[in-house]
Coordinates of C-alpha atoms (C1' of nucleotides) in Angstrom, one line a residue:
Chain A
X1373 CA 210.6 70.8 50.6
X1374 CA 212.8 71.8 53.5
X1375 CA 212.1 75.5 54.2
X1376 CA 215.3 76.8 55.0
X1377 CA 216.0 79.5 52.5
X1378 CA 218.2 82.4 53.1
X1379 CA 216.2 85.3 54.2
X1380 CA 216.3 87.8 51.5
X1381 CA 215.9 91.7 51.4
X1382 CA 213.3 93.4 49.6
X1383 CA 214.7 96.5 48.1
X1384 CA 216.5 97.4 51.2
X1385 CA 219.4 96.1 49.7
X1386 CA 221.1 99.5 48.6
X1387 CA 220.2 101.2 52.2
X1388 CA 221.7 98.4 53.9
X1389 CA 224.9 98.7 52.2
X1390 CA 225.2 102.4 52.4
X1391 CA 224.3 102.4 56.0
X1392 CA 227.5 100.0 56.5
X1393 CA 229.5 101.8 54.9
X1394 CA 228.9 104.9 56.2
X1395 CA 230.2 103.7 59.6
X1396 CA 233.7 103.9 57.2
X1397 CA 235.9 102.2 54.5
X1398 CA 235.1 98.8 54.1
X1399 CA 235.4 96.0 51.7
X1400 CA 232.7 94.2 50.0
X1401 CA 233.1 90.8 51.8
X1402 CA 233.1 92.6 54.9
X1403 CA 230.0 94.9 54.3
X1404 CA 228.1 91.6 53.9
X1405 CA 229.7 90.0 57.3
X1406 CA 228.4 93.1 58.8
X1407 CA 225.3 92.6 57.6
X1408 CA 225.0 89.2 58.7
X1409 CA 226.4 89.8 62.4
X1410 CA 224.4 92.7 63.1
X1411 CA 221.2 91.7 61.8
X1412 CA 222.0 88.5 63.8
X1413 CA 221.9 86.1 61.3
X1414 CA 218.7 87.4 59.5
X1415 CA 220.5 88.7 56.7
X1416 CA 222.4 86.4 54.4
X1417 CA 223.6 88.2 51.3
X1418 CA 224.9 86.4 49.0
X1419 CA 227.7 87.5 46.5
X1420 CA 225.7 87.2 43.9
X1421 CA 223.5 90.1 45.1
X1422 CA 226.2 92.1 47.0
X1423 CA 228.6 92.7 44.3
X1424 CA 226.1 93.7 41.4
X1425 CA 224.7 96.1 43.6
X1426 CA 228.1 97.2 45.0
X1427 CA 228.4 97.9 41.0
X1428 CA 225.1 99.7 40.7
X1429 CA 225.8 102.2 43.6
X1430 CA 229.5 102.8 42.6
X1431 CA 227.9 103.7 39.0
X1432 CA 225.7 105.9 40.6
X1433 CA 228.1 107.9 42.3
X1434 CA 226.7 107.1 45.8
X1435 CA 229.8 105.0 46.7
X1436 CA 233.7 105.2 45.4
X1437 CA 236.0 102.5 45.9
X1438 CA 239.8 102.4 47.1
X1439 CA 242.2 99.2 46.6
X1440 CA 243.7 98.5 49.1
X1441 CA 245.1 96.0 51.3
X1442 CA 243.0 94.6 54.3
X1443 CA 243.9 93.1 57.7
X1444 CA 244.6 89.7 56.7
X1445 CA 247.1 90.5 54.0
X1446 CA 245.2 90.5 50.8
X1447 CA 243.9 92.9 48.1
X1448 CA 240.2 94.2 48.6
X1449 CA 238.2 96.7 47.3
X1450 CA 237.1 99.4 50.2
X1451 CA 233.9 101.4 49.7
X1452 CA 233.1 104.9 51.0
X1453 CA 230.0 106.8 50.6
X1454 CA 230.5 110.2 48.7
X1455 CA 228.5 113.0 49.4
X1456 CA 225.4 112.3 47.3
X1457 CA 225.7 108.7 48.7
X1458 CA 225.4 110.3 52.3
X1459 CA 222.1 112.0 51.0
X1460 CA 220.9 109.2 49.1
X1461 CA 221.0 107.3 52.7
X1462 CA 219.4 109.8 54.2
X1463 CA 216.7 110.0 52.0
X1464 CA 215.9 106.3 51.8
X1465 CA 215.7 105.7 55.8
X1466 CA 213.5 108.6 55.4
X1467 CA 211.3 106.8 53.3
X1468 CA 212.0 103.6 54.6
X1469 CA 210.4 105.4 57.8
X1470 CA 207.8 106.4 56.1
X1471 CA 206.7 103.0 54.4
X1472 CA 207.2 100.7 57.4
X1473 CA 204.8 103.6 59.2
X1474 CA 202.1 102.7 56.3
X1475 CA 202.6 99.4 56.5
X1476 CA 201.8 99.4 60.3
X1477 CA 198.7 101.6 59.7
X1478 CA 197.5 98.5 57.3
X1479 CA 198.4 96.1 59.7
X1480 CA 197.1 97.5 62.8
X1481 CA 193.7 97.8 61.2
X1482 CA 191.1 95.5 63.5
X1483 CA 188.6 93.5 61.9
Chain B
X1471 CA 211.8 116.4 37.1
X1472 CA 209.1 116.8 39.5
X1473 CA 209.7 114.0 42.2
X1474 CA 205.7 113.7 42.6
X1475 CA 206.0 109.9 41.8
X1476 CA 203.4 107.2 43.3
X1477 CA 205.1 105.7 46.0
X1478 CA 205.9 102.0 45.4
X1479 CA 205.5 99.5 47.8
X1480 CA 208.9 97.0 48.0
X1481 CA 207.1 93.0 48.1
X1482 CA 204.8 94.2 50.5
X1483 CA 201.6 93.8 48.0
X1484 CA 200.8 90.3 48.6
X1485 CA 200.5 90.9 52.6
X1486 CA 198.4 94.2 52.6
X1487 CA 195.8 92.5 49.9
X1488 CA 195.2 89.6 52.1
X1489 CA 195.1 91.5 55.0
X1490 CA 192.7 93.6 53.3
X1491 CA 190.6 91.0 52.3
X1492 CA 191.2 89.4 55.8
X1493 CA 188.8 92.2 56.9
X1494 CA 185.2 90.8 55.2
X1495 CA 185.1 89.8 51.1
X1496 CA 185.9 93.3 48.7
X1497 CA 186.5 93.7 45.1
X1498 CA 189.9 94.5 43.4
X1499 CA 189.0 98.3 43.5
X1500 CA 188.0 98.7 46.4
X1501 CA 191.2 97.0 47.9
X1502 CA 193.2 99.1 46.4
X1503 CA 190.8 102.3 47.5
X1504 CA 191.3 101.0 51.1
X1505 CA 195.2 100.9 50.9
X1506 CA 195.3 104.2 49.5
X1507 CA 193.1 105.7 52.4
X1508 CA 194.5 103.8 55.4
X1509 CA 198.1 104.6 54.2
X1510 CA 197.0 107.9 54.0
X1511 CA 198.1 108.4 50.3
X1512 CA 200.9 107.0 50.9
X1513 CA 200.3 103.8 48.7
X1514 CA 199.1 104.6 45.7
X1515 CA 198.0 100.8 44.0
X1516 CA 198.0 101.3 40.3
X1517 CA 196.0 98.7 38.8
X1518 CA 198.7 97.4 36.2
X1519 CA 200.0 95.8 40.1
X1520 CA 196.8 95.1 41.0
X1521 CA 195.1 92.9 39.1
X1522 CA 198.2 90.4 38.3
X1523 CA 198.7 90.4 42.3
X1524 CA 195.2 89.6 42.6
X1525 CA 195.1 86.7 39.9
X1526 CA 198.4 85.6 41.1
X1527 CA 197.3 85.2 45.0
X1528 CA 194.0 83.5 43.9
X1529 CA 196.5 80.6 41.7
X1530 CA 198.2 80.5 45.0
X1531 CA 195.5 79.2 46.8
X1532 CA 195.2 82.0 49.0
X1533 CA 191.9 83.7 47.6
X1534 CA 189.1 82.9 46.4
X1535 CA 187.0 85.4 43.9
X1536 CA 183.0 85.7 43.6
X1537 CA 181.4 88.1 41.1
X1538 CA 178.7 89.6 43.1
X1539 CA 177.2 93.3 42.7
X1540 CA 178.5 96.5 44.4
X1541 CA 176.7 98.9 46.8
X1542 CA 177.1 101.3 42.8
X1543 CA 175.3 98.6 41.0
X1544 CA 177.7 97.4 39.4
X1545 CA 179.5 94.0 38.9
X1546 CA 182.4 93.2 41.5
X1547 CA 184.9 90.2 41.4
X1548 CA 184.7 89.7 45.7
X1549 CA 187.7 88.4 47.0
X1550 CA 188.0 87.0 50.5
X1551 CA 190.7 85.1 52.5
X1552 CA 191.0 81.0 52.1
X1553 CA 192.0 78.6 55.4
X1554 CA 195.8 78.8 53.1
X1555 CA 195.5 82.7 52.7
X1556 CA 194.6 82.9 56.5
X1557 CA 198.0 81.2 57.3
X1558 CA 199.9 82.7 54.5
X1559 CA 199.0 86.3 55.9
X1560 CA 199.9 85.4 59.5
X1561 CA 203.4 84.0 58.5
X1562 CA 204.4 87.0 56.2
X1563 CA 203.2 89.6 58.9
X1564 CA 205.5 87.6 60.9
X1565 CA 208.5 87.8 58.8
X1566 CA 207.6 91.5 58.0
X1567 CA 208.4 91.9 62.0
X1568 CA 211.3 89.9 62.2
X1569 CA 212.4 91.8 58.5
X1570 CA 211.5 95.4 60.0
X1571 CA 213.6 94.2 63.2
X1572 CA 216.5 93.1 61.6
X1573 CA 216.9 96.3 59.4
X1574 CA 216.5 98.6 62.2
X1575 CA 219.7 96.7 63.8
X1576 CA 221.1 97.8 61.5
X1577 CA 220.0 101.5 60.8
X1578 CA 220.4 102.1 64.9
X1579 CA 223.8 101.0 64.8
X1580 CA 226.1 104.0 65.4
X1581 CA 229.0 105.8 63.7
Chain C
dG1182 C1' 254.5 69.8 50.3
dG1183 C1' 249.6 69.3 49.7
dC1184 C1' 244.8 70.0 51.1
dG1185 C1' 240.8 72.3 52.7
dT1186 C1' 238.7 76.4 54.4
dA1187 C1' 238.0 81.2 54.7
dT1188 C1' 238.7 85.3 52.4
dA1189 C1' 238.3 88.3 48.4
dG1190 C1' 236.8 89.4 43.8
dG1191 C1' 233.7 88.6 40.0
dT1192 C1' 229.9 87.1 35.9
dA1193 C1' 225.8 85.0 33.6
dG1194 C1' 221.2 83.6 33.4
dA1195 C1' 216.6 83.0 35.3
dA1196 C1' 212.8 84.4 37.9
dT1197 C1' 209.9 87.7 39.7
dA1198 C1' 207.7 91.9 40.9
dG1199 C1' 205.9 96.3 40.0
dC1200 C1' 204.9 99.9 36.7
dG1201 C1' 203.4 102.5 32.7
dA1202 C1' 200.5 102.4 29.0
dG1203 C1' 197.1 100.7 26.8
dG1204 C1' 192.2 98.5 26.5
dT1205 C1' 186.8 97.5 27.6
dA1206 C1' 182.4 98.5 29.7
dT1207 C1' 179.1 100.6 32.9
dT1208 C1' 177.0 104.2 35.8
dA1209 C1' 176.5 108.8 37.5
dT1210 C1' 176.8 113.8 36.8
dG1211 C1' 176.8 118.1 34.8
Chain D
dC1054 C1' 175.9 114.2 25.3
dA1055 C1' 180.4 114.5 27.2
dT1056 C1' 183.1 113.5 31.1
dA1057 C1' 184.5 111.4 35.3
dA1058 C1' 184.4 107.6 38.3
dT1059 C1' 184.0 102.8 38.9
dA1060 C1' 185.4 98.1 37.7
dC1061 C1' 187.8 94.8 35.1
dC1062 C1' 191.9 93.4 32.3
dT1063 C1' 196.6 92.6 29.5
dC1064 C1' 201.3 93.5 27.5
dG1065 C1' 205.9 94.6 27.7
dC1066 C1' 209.6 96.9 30.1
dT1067 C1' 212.8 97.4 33.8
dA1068 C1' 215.1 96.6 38.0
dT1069 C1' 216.3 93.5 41.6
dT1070 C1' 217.7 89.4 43.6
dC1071 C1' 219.1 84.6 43.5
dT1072 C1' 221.4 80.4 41.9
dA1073 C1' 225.2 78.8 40.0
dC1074 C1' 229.3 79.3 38.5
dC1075 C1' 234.3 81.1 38.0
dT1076 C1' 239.2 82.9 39.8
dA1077 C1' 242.8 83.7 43.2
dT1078 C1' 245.3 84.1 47.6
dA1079 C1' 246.4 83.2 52.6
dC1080 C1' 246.3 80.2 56.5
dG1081 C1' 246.2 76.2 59.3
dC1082 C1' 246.9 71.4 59.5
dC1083 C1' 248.3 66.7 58.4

DNA sequence: GGCGTATAGGTAGAATAGCGAGGTATTATG
DNA sequence: CATAATACCTCGCTATTCTACCTATACGCC
């Protein structure tokens, strides 16, 4: 009954990882570090998540991927966002923008 | 492949309904009438996401249905909040904030 | 040399949410 | 009398995420 589940992401999965790599090449294992350190601890993705959806964006040509080898000597896979990727981010923040906004109208309603 | 589709709302359902209903007891309809106009069209509730949400917050304890008669005459199933529902809303607002927080880390973080 | 941990990749199966499409019935309106 | 709006509902599909697994390599330590 302990409560201390990973946080998890609704949907903003795919935005997440484009965001990150956006900032450059970058492996999967260290796209989900990323995540972790900058949204200081509040993300946790798990590899089960990140690498299906790593998949899912690679198949829909928002991200390509480069083997190559990393800082600490071994094989990884680096991701970089392809032009439709870099409008695919830019249209979800927008919306993302849009449906937090919404959400806050809801919320700010007084009783 | 006109992109007029109903905008979808990403696991935020459950906490806009009972916050909705937080606000006095209203029928399944009208909830999802009162989304639509505070959002300002941008939720549009269809009731095939309705109706299971509804039934599936009421088996969770956190409200409780009456069938009473609308202001159009007609028969209403009247939801309002339960003690449970009361806390249940309060901690997913909560985590909404902390969520919403976290994200924008990580959108804000620079190239 | 051997062991554990961190790094790096992956898959399979289950659970869940939301949506589209269909259905019923009543009331109001032209 | 036909249509729209109100009010309720279910079924089946799809997409997403998680848990639980699996593999392999590099590094530090005993």
């Amino acid at each position: 009954m302990s409560e201390e589940r990973a946080e998890l992401l609704k949907g903003t999965l795919d935005m997440l990882i484009l965001k990150i790599a956006a900032l450059g090449p970058i492996h999967g294992y260290g796209i989900a570090q990323r995540i972790q350190q900058i949204s200081r601890d509040f993300f946790q993705l798990q590899q089960g998540s990140l690498y299906p959806a790593l998949h899912r964006l690679e198949d829909r040509g928002w991200l390509k991927a480069e083997w190559k080898v990393t800082e600490t000597g071994r094989e990884g896979k680096f991701y970089s966002l392809t032009r439709k990727g870099r409008k695919q981010l830019q249209s979800e923040v927008e919306n993302w923008k849009k449906l937090t906004g919404a959400v806050a109208l809801i919320l700010r309603t007084a009783e």
